[in-house]
Short mmCIF file of C-alpha atoms and ligand atoms in Angstrom, two decimals:
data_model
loop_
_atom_site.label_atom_id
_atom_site.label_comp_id
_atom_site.label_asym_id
_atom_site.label_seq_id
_atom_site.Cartn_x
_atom_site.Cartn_y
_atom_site.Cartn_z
CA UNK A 1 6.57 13.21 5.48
CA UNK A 2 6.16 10.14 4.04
CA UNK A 3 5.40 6.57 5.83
CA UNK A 4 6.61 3.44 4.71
CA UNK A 5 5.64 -0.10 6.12
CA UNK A 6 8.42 -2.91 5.42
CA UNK A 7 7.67 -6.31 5.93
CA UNK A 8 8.28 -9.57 4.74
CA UNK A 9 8.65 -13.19 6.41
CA UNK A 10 11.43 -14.17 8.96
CA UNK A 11 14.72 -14.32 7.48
CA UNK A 12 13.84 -12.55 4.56
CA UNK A 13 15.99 -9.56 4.88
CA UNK A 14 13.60 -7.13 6.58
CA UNK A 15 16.67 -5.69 8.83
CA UNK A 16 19.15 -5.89 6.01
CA UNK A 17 17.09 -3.52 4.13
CA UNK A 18 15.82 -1.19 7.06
CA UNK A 19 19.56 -0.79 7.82
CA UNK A 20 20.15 0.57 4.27
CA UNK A 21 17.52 2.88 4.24
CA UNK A 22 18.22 4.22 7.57
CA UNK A 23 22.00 5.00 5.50
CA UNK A 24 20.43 6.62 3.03
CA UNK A 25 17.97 8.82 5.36
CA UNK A 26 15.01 7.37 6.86
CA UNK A 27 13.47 7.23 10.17
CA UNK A 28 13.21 3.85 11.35
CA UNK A 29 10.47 2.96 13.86
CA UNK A 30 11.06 -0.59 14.58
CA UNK A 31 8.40 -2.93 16.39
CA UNK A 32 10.04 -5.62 17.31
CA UNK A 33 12.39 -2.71 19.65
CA UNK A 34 8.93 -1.15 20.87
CA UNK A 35 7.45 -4.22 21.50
CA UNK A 36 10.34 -5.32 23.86
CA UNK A 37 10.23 -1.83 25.45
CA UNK A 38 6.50 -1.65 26.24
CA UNK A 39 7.17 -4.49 28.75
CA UNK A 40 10.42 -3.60 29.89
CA UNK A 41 10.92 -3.49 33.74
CA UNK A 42 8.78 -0.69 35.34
CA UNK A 43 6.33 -0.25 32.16
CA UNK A 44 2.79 -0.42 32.75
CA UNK A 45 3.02 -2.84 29.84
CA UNK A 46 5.13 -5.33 31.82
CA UNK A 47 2.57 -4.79 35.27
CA UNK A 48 -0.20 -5.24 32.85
CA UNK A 49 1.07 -8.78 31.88
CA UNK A 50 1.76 -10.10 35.14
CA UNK A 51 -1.45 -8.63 36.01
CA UNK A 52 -2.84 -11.14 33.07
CA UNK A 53 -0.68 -14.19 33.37
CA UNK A 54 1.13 -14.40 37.09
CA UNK A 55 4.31 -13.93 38.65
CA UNK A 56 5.44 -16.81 37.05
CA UNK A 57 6.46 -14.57 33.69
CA UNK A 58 8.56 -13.02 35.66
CA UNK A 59 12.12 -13.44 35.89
CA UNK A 60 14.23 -13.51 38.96
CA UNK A 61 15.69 -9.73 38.20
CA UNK A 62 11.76 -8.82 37.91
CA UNK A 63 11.96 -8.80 33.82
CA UNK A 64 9.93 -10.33 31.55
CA UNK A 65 10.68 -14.25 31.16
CA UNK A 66 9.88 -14.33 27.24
CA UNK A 67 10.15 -18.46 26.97
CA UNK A 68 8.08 -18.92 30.21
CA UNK A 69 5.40 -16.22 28.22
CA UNK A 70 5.88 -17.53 25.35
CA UNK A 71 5.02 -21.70 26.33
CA UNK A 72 1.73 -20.12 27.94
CA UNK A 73 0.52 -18.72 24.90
CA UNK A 74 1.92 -21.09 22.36
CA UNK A 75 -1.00 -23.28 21.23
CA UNK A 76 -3.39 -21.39 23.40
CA UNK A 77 -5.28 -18.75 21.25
CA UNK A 78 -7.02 -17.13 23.82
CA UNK A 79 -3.88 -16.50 25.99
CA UNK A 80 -2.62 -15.29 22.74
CA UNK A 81 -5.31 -12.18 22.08
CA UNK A 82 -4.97 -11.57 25.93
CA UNK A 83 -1.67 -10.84 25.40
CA UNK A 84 -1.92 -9.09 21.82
CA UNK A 85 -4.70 -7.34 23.37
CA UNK A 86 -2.15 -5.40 26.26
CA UNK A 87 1.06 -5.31 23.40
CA UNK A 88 -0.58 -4.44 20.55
CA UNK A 89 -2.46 -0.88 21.48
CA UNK A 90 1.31 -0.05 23.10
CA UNK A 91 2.81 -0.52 20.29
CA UNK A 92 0.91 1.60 18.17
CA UNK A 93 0.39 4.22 20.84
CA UNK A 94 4.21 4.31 20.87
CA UNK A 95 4.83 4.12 17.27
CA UNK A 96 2.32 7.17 16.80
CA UNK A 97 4.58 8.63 19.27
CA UNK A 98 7.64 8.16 17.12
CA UNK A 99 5.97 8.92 13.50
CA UNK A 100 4.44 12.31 15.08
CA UNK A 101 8.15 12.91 16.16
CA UNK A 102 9.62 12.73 13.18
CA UNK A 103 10.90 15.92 10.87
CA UNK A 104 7.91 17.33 8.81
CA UNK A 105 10.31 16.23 5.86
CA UNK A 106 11.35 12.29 7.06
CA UNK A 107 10.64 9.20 5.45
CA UNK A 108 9.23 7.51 7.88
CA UNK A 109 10.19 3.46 7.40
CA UNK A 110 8.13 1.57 10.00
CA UNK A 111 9.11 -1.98 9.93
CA UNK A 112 6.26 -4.07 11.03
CA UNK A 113 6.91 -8.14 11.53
CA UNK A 114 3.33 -8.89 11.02
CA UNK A 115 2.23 -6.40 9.04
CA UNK A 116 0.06 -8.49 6.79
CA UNK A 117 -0.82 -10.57 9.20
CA UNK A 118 -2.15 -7.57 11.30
CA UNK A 119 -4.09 -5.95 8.09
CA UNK A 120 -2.09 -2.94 8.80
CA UNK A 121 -1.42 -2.21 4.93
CA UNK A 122 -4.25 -0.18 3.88
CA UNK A 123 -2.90 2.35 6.87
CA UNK A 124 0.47 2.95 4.89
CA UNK A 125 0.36 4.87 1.79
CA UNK A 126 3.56 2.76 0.52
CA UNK A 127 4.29 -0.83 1.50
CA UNK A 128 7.44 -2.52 0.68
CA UNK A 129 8.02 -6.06 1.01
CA UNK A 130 11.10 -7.86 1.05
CA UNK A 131 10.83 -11.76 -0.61
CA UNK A 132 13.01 -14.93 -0.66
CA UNK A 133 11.29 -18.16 -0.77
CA UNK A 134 10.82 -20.22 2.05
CA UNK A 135 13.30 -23.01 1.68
CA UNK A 136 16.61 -20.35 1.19
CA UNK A 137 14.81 -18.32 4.10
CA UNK A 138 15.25 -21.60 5.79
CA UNK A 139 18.76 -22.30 4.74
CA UNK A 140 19.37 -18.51 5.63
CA UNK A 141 17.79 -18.79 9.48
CA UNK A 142 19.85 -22.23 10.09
CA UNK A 143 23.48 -20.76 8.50
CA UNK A 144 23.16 -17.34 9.82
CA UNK A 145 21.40 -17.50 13.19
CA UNK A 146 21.84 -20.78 14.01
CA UNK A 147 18.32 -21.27 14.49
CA UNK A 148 17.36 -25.19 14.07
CA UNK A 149 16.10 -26.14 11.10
CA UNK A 150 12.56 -27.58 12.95
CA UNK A 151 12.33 -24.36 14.70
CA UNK A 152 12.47 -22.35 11.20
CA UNK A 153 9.90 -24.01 9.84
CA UNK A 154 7.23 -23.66 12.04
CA UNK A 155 8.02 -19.86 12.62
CA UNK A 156 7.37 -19.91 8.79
CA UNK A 157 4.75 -22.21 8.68
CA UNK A 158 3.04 -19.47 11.51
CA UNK A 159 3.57 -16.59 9.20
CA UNK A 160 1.27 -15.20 6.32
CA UNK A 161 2.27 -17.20 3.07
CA UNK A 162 3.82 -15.14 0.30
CA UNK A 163 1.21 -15.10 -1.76
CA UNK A 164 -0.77 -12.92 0.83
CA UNK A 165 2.47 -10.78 1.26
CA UNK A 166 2.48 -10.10 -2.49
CA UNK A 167 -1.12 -9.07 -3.01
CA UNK A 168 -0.23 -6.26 -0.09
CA UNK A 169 2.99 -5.48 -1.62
CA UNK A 170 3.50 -1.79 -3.57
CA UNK A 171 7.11 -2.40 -3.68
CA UNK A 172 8.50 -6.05 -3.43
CA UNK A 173 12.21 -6.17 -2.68
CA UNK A 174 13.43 -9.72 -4.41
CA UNK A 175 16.13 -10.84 -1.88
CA UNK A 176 17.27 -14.06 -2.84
CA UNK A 177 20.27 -13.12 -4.93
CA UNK A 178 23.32 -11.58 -3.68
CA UNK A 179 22.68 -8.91 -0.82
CA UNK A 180 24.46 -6.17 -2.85
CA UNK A 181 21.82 -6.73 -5.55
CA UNK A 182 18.96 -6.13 -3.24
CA UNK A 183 20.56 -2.87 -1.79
CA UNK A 184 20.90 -1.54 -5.70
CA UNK A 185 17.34 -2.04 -5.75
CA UNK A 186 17.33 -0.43 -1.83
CA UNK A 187 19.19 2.81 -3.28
CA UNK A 188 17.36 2.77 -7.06
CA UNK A 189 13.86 2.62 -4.77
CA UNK A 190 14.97 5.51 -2.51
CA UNK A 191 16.30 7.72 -5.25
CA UNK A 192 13.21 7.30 -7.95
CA UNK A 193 10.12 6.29 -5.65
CA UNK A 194 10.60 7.21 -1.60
CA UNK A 195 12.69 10.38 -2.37
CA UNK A 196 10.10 12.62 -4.81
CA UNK A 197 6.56 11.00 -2.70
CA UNK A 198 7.85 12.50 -0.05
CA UNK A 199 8.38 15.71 -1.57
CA UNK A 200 5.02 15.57 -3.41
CA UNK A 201 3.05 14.31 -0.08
CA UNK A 202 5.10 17.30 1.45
CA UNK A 203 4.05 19.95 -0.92
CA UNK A 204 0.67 18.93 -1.09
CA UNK A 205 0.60 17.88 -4.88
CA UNK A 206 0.12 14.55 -6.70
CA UNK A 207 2.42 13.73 -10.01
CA UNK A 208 0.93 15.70 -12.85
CA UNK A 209 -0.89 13.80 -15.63
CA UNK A 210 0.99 12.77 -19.03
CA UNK A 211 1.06 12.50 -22.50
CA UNK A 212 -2.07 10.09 -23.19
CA UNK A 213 0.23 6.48 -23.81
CA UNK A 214 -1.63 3.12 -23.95
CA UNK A 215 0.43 -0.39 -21.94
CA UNK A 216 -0.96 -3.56 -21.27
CA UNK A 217 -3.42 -5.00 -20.49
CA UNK A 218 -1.77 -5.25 -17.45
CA UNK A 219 -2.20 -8.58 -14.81
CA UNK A 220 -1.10 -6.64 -11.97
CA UNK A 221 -3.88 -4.09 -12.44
CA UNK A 222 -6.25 -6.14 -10.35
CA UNK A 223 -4.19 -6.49 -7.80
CA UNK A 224 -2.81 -2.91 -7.43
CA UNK A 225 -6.81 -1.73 -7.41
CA UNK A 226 -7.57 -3.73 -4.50
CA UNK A 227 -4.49 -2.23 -2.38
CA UNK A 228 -5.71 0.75 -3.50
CA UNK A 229 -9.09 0.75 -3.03
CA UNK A 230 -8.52 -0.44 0.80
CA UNK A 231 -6.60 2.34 1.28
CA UNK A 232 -8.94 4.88 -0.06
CA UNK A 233 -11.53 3.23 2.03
CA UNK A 234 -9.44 3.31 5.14
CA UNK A 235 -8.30 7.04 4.50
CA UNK A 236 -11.89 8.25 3.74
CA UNK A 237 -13.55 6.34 7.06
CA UNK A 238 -16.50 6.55 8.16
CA UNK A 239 -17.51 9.24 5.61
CA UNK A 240 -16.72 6.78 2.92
CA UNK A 241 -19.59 4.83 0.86
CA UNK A 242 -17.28 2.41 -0.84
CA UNK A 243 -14.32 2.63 -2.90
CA UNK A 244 -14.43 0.93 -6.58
CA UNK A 245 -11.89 0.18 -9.34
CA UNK A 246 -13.31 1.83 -12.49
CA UNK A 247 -12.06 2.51 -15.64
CA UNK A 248 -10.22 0.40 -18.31
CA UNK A 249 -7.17 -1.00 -15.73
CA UNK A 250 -10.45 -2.56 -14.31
CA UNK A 251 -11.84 -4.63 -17.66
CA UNK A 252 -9.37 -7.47 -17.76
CA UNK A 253 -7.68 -7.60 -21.20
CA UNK A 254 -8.26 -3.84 -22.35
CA UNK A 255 -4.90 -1.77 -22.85
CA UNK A 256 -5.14 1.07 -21.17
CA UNK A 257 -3.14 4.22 -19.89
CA UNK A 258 -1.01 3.11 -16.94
CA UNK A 259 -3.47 5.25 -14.59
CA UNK A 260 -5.37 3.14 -11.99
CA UNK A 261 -8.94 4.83 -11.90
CA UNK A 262 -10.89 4.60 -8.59
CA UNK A 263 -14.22 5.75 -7.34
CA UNK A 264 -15.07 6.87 -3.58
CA UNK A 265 -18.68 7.39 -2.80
CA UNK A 266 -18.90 10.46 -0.52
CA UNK A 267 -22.26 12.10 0.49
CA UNK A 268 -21.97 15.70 0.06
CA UNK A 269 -19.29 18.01 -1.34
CA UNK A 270 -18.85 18.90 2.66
CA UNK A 271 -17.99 15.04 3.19
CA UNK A 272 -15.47 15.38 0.28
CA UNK A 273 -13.92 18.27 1.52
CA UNK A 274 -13.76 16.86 4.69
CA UNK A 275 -12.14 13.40 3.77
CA UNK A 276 -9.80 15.81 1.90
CA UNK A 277 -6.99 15.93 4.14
CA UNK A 278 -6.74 11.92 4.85
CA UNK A 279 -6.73 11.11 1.53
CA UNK A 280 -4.03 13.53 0.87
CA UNK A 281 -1.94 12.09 3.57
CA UNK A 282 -2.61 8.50 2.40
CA UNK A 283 -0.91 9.39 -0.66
CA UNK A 284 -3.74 11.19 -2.81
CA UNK A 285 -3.43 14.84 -3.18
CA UNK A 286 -6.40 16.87 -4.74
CA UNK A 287 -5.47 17.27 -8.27
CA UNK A 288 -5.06 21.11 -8.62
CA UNK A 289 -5.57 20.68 -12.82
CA UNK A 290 -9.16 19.29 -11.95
CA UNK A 291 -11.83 21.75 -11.64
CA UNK A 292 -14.98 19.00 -10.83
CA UNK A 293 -17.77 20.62 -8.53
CA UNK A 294 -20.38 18.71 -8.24
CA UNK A 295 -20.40 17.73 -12.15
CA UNK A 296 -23.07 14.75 -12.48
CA UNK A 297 -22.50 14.00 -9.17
CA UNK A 298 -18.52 13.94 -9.49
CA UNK A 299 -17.72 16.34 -6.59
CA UNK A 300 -13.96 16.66 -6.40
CA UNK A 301 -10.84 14.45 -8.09
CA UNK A 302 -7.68 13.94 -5.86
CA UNK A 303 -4.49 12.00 -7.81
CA UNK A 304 -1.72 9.66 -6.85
CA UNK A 305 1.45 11.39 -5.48
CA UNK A 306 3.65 8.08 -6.01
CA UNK A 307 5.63 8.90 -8.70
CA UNK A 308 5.71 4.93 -9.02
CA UNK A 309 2.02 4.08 -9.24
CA UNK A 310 -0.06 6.55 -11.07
CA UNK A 311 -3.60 6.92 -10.10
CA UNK A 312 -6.70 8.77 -9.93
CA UNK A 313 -9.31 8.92 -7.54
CA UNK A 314 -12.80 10.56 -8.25
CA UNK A 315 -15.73 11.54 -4.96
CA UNK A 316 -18.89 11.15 -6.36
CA UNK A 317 -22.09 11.41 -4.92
CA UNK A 318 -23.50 7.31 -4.84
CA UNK A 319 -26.36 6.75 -6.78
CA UNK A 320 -25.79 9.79 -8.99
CA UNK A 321 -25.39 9.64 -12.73
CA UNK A 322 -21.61 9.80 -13.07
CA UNK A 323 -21.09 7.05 -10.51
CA UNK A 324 -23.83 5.25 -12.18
CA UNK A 325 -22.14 5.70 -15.37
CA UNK A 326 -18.66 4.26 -14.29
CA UNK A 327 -19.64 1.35 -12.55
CA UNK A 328 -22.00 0.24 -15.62
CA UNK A 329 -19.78 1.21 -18.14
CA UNK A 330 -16.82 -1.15 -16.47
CA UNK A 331 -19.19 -4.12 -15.89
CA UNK A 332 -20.72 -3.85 -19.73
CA UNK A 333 -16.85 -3.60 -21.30
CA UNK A 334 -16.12 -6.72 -18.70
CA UNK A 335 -18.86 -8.59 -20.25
CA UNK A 336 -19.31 -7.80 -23.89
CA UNK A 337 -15.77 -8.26 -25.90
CA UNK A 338 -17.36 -6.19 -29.15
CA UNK A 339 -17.96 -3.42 -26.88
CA UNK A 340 -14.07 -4.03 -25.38
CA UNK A 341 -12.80 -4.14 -29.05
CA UNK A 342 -14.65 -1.10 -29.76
CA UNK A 343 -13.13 0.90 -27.05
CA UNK A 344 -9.96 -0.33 -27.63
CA UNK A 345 -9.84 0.94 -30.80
CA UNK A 346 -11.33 4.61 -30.22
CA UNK A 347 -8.96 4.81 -27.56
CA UNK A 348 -5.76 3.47 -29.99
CA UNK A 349 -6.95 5.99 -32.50
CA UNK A 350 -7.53 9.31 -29.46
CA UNK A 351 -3.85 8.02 -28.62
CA UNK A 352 -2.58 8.55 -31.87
CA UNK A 353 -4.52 11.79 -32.34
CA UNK A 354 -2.91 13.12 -29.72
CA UNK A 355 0.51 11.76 -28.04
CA UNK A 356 2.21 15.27 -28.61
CA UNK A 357 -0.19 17.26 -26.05
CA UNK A 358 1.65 17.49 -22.46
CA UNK A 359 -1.32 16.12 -20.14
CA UNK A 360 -4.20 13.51 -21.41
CA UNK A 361 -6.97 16.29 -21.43
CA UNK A 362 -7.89 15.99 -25.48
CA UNK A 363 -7.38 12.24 -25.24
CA UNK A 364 -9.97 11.93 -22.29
CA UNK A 365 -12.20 13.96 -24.35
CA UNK A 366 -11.93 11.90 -26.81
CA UNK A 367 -12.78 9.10 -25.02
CA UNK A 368 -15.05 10.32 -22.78
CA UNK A 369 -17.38 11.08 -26.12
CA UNK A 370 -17.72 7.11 -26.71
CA UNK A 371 -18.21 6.33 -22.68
CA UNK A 372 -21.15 8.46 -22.87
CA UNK A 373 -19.66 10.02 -19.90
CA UNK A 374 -21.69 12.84 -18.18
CA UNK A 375 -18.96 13.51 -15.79
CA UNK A 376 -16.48 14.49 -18.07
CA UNK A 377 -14.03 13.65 -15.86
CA UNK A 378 -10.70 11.42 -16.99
CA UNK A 379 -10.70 7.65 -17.14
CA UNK A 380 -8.03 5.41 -18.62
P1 ADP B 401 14.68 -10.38 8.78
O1 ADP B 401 14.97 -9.10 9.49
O2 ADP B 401 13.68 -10.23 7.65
O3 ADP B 401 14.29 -11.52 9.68
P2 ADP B 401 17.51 -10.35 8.20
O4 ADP B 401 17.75 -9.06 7.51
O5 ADP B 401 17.95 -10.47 9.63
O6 ADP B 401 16.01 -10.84 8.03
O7 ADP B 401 18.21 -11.48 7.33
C1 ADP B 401 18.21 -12.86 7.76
C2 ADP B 401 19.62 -13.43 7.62
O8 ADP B 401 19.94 -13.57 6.22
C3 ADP B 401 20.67 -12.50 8.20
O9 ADP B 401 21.66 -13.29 8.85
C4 ADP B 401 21.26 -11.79 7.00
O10 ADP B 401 22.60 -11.44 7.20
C5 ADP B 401 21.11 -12.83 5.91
N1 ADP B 401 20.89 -12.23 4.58
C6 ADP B 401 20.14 -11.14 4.27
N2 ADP B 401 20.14 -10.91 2.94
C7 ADP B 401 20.90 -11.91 2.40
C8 ADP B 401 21.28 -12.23 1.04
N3 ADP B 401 20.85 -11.51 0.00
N4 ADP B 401 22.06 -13.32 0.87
C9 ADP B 401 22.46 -14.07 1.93
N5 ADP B 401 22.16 -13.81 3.20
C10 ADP B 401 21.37 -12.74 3.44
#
């Protein structure tokens, strides 16, 4: 199974796409549908917000009166988080309800309104967002739903901006040409990306390593380490001691393999074996090609199984000498160009060496021997 999240801002296609995907084969668990059913009449959702609020959001057939709600709580934060705080744990308890529901082979597609708002992404191993800009969302809203154009506005003006929605965004869906564009790029994402993670996540295996091939430098390396790192640190919990972005996709202006390098701090090789499982269900598989135990302090190596967004993540020990290593190695190359160049270039000249060999194992030897590295262990 894998999960998706799909967001994106009012009007910007969210349904348009989940309908699509539901064509092709996914499960959709939609919150805007749960959150109306939660408080449907004779939930314990809909008692519990009379309970908070008074008769008076009820309606004369005994439903919910969603404009006399929603004038209480517009403007009024703390009538806001009341309610939130009776929706909100519904909603997921439901949508856990739904997910767990699912066929052990489904991809799940859980589209979430708020999603960024909420700080939900780190939870999904894939999020896709769908974008238009605001003014032909506007246009959109007004022509379509016949929403006034005032009205519009301020739901946008409400929302996260898009800039926050990109920075969360594994996938983003550009909707503001022709809708039979964005459902090429619906079917192209199913086929190449949604279709085989689901099958790796299912088998239990990340996508195998490749020939050693140098891109970049990259801008959206930064970006993609953060989303990364947050959910490495959300999968690992409370046995986590901080996830980092190491490696050359970290050192801003180095070309490196298209391999996002990250390192989770774990405690003991019982922590990483016990953080194992989450991380494999958050989209990182243990690598079966890496035999690490306990080398410098690097205690296991689990890999991307998003055939779209190749990446490696290393447990080490914090404080030891391999997580030492990494961290100081990233921050020197960050700070001292001639040390950049000179990496650069060993790692131009272990790509040329050896571009023929099936996985990157000679290459990260190769480079591994300038790093100093006493893990051994691959970096980009
Ligand atoms: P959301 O679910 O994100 O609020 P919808 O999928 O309902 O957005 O789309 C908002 C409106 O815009 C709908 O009326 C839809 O038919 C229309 N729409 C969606 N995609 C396009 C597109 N590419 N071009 C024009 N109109 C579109």
């Amino acid at each position: 199974m894998l999960r998706t999240g799909l967001t994106g801002g009012i009007g910007a296609g969210k349904s348009t796409v989940a309908r699509r995907l539901v064509e092709r084969g996914a499960v959709l668990v939609d919150s805007d549908r749960i959150a109306r059913e939660v408080v449907a009449p004779g939930t314990e959702g809909l008692a519990a917000v009379a309970g908070a609020f008074g008769e008076r959001v009820l309606g004369a057939d005994g439903g919910l009166d969603r404009p006399a709600l929603a004038a209480i709580v517009f403007g009024d934060p703390d009538a806001r988080a009341t309610l939130d705080g009776i929706v909100h744990p519904l909603v997921r308890a439901r949508s856990g309800e739904l997910v767990a529901a699912a066929p052990p082979d489904a991809i799940v597609v859980q589209d979430v309104p708020l999603l960024v708002e909420g700080r939900m992404a780190p939870s999904f191993p894939l999020v896709v967002v769908v974008g238009v800009d605001a003014e032909e969302r506007v246009r959109r809203l007004v022509a379509s739903r016949g929403m006034a154009e005032a009205d519009a506005r301020a739901r946008i003006a409400a929302q996260a901006t898009d800039e926050d929605r990109r920075a969360a965004a594994d996938v983003w869906l550009d909707n503001s040409g022709a809708e039979d564009a964005t459902l090429l790029q619906v079917d192209a994402l199913w086929d190449e990306r949604l279709v085989p993670f689901e099958q790796n996540l299912r088998a239990g295996l990340p996508v195998p390593d490749g020939p050693p091939s140098l891109v970049g430098p990259d801008p959206g390396w930064a970006a993609a380490g953060l989303r990364l790192t947050a959910r490495v640190d959300a999968a690992a919990g409370s046995l986590g001691r901080g996830t980092e972005h190491i490696g050359s996709t970290a050192v801003p202006g180095l070309a490196a393999r298209d391999v996002l390098d990250l390192q989770l701090g774990v405690e003991s090789g019982a922590d990483a074996a016990a953080v194992a499982g989450a991380l494999a269900a958050a989209g990182f598989p243990a690598d079966p090609a890496a035999d690490a135990d306990d080398r410098a302090g690097t205690l296991r190596v689990h890999r991307s199984a998003d055939p779209g967004r190749p990446a490696v993540v290393v447990l080490r020990v914090p404080g030891s000498p391999a997580w030492r290593h990494a961290l100081e190695f990233r921050d020197r190359l960050r700070a001292d160009a001639r040390a950049r160049d000179g990496y650069a270039e060993r790692k131009r000249a272990g790509e040329a060496l050896y571009d023929d060999d099936p996985d990157a194992g000679r290459y990260s030897a190769h480079t591994a021997a300038w790093r100093g590295d006493p893990s051994g262990v691959t970096e980009s």
